[in-house]
mmCIF file of C-alpha atoms in Angstrom:
data_model
loop_
_atom_site.group_PDB
_atom_site.id
_atom_site.type_symbol
_atom_site.label_atom_id
_atom_site.label_comp_id
_atom_site.label_asym_id
_atom_site.label_seq_id
_atom_site.Cartn_x
_atom_site.Cartn_y
_atom_site.Cartn_z
ATOM 1 C CA MET A 293 -22.144 -22.257 16.776
ATOM 2 C CA ALA A 294 -19.557 -20.606 18.978
ATOM 3 C CA THR A 295 -20.075 -17.626 21.262
ATOM 4 C CA GLY A 296 -19.105 -14.022 20.519
ATOM 5 C CA ILE A 297 -15.706 -14.682 22.063
ATOM 6 C CA VAL A 298 -12.899 -15.196 19.585
ATOM 7 C CA PRO A 299 -9.360 -16.448 20.194
ATOM 8 C CA PRO A 300 -6.178 -14.447 19.694
ATOM 9 C CA GLY A 301 -5.366 -14.294 16.005
ATOM 10 C CA TRP A 302 -9.003 -14.277 14.872
ATOM 11 C CA PRO A 303 -9.272 -12.467 11.495
ATOM 12 C CA LYS A 304 -9.895 -8.756 11.995
ATOM 13 C CA ASP A 305 -12.068 -8.594 8.880
ATOM 14 C CA LEU A 306 -14.408 -11.396 9.958
ATOM 15 C CA PRO A 307 -17.100 -11.034 12.627
ATOM 16 C CA PRO A 308 -17.313 -13.488 15.548
ATOM 17 C CA PRO A 309 -18.998 -16.820 14.778
ATOM 18 C CA ALA A 310 -22.052 -15.961 16.913
ATOM 19 C CA SER A 311 -22.845 -12.806 14.952
ATOM 20 C CA PRO A 312 -25.644 -12.947 12.359
ATOM 21 C CA GLU A 313 -23.376 -11.754 9.544
ATOM 22 C CA PHE A 314 -20.738 -14.449 10.137
ATOM 23 C CA GLU A 315 -22.432 -17.091 7.979
ATOM 24 C CA VAL A 316 -22.796 -14.624 5.100
ATOM 25 C CA LYS A 317 -19.254 -13.247 5.316
ATOM 26 C CA VAL A 318 -17.341 -16.445 6.088
ATOM 27 C CA VAL A 319 -17.819 -17.949 2.616
ATOM 28 C CA ARG A 320 -16.557 -14.824 0.859
ATOM 29 C CA TRP A 321 -13.671 -14.579 3.349
ATOM 30 C CA LEU A 322 -12.649 -18.194 2.712
ATOM 31 C CA LEU A 323 -12.947 -17.822 -1.066
ATOM 32 C CA ASP A 324 -10.561 -14.862 -0.883
ATOM 33 C CA ARG A 325 -7.974 -17.137 0.750
ATOM 34 C CA GLY A 326 -8.454 -20.196 -1.423
ATOM 35 C CA PRO A 327 -6.912 -21.191 -4.727
ATOM 36 C CA ASP A 328 -7.810 -19.423 -7.957
ATOM 37 C CA GLY A 329 -10.888 -20.820 -9.615
ATOM 38 C CA LEU A 330 -12.528 -21.852 -6.369
ATOM 39 C CA ARG A 331 -15.318 -19.308 -6.818
ATOM 40 C CA GLU A 332 -16.656 -21.339 -9.736
ATOM 41 C CA GLN A 333 -17.358 -24.274 -7.411
ATOM 42 C CA ASP A 334 -20.893 -23.379 -6.338
ATOM 43 C CA VAL A 335 -21.292 -26.484 -4.194
ATOM 44 C CA LEU A 336 -18.617 -25.238 -1.802
ATOM 45 C CA ARG A 337 -20.585 -22.047 -1.156
ATOM 46 C CA ARG A 338 -23.365 -24.194 0.266
ATOM 47 C CA TYR A 339 -21.002 -26.071 2.601
ATOM 48 C CA PRO A 340 -18.743 -23.608 4.441
ATOM 49 C CA LEU A 341 -17.236 -26.408 6.537
ATOM 50 C CA ALA A 342 -16.103 -28.230 3.381
ATOM 51 C CA LEU A 343 -14.815 -24.955 1.944
ATOM 52 C CA ALA A 344 -12.881 -24.213 5.131
ATOM 53 C CA THR A 345 -11.358 -27.690 5.092
ATOM 54 C CA LEU A 346 -10.178 -27.232 1.504
ATOM 55 C CA VAL A 347 -8.819 -23.738 2.150
ATOM 56 C CA THR A 348 -6.997 -24.960 5.270
ATOM 57 C CA ARG A 349 -5.184 -27.578 3.201
ATOM 58 C CA HIS A 350 -4.459 -25.028 0.475
ATOM 59 C CA GLN A 351 -2.956 -22.599 2.980
ATOM 60 C CA LYS A 352 -0.827 -25.304 4.602
ATOM 61 C CA ALA A 353 0.468 -26.335 1.174
ATOM 62 C CA THR A 354 1.248 -22.717 0.310
ATOM 63 C CA LEU A 355 3.169 -22.323 3.547
ATOM 64 C CA ALA A 356 5.066 -25.579 2.945
ATOM 65 C CA GLY A 357 5.951 -24.407 -0.563
ATOM 66 C CA LEU A 358 7.291 -21.108 0.715
ATOM 67 C CA ARG A 359 9.335 -22.842 3.405
ATOM 68 C CA GLY A 360 10.798 -25.177 0.793
ATOM 69 C CA SER A 361 11.573 -22.259 -1.490
ATOM 70 C CA TYR A 362 13.331 -20.418 1.303
ATOM 71 C CA SER A 363 15.377 -23.401 2.426
ATOM 72 C CA ASN A 364 16.455 -24.239 -1.135
ATOM 73 C CA ALA A 365 16.954 -20.721 -2.525
ATOM 74 C CA ARG A 366 20.686 -20.493 -1.822
ATOM 75 C CA ARG A 367 21.362 -23.862 -3.435
ATOM 76 C CA GLU A 368 19.066 -23.287 -6.419
ATOM 77 C CA LEU A 369 19.760 -19.595 -7.023
ATOM 78 C CA GLY A 370 23.080 -18.884 -5.277
ATOM 79 C CA ASP A 371 25.186 -19.135 -8.420
ATOM 80 C CA ARG A 372 22.606 -17.348 -10.602
ATOM 81 C CA LEU A 373 21.984 -14.214 -8.558
ATOM 82 C CA PRO A 374 24.351 -11.685 -7.011
ATOM 83 C CA PRO A 375 24.485 -12.051 -3.213
ATOM 84 C CA HIS A 376 22.552 -8.819 -2.645
ATOM 85 C CA GLU A 377 19.779 -9.898 -5.012
ATOM 86 C CA LEU A 378 19.604 -13.328 -3.394
ATOM 87 C CA GLY A 379 19.191 -11.572 -0.050
ATOM 88 C CA LEU A 380 16.273 -9.603 -1.475
ATOM 89 C CA VAL A 381 14.690 -12.790 -2.797
ATOM 90 C CA LEU A 382 15.073 -14.465 0.592
ATOM 91 C CA ALA A 383 13.548 -11.440 2.323
ATOM 92 C CA ALA A 384 10.591 -11.498 -0.088
ATOM 93 C CA ILE A 385 10.030 -15.213 0.519
ATOM 94 C CA GLU A 386 10.320 -14.676 4.267
ATOM 95 C CA SER A 387 7.756 -11.878 4.151
ATOM 96 C CA SER A 388 5.375 -13.991 2.076
ATOM 97 C CA GLY A 389 5.901 -16.870 4.488
ATOM 98 C CA ALA A 390 5.019 -14.723 7.489
ATOM 99 C CA GLU A 391 1.818 -13.597 5.794
ATOM 100 C CA ALA A 392 0.972 -17.165 4.747
ATOM 101 C CA SER A 393 1.599 -18.395 8.286
ATOM 102 C CA GLU A 394 -0.812 -15.825 9.725
ATOM 103 C CA THR A 395 -3.433 -16.606 7.074
ATOM 104 C CA SER A 396 -3.062 -20.339 7.693
ATOM 105 C CA ARG A 397 -3.622 -19.810 11.416
ATOM 106 C CA GLN A 398 -6.676 -17.652 10.764
ATOM 107 C CA VAL A 399 -8.193 -20.202 8.403
ATOM 108 C CA GLU A 400 -7.642 -22.930 10.996
ATOM 109 C CA LEU A 401 -9.470 -20.820 13.588
ATOM 110 C CA VAL A 402 -12.374 -20.318 11.185
ATOM 111 C CA LEU A 403 -12.449 -24.067 10.524
ATOM 112 C CA ASP A 404 -12.562 -24.646 14.276
ATOM 113 C CA ALA A 405 -15.484 -22.230 14.600
ATOM 114 C CA LEU A 406 -17.378 -23.877 11.739
ATOM 115 C CA SER A 407 -16.743 -27.227 13.430
ATOM 116 C CA GLY A 408 -18.489 -25.944 16.545
ATOM 117 C CA ARG A 409 -15.544 -25.051 18.724
ATOM 118 C CA GLN A 410 -16.307 -22.506 21.418
ATOM 119 C CA TRP A 411 -13.756 -20.286 23.099
ATOM 120 C CA ARG A 412 -14.063 -19.102 26.656
ATOM 121 C CA ASP A 413 -13.168 -15.704 27.970
ATOM 122 C CA ARG A 414 -9.933 -15.691 29.936
ATOM 123 C CA LEU A 415 -10.573 -14.647 33.503
#
């Protein structure tokens, strides 16, 4: 397991991988970022690395979906919404995309930690 050092972007609501509470909290943290219905999959609770792998893919797909929605919104909605409303929709998608991007990065860092990656303190 990694040291108490965490990289920039590490989730604020998750302790460092070396802390005793990490293994207890990481599963709940990942389940909160995974697809609906994932909590019913008890086997994934026993294998945090597998859970992190699944949630990483889920987050990447979510981000890809939001990017596609943003890039196609004008073409798909431009003649159905007033320009001001379309701008609001684009802003909402952009905001969701920024949040999804941050979450995706955090989940990737957690996957790295569960895979044994160790970060070193910058001198």
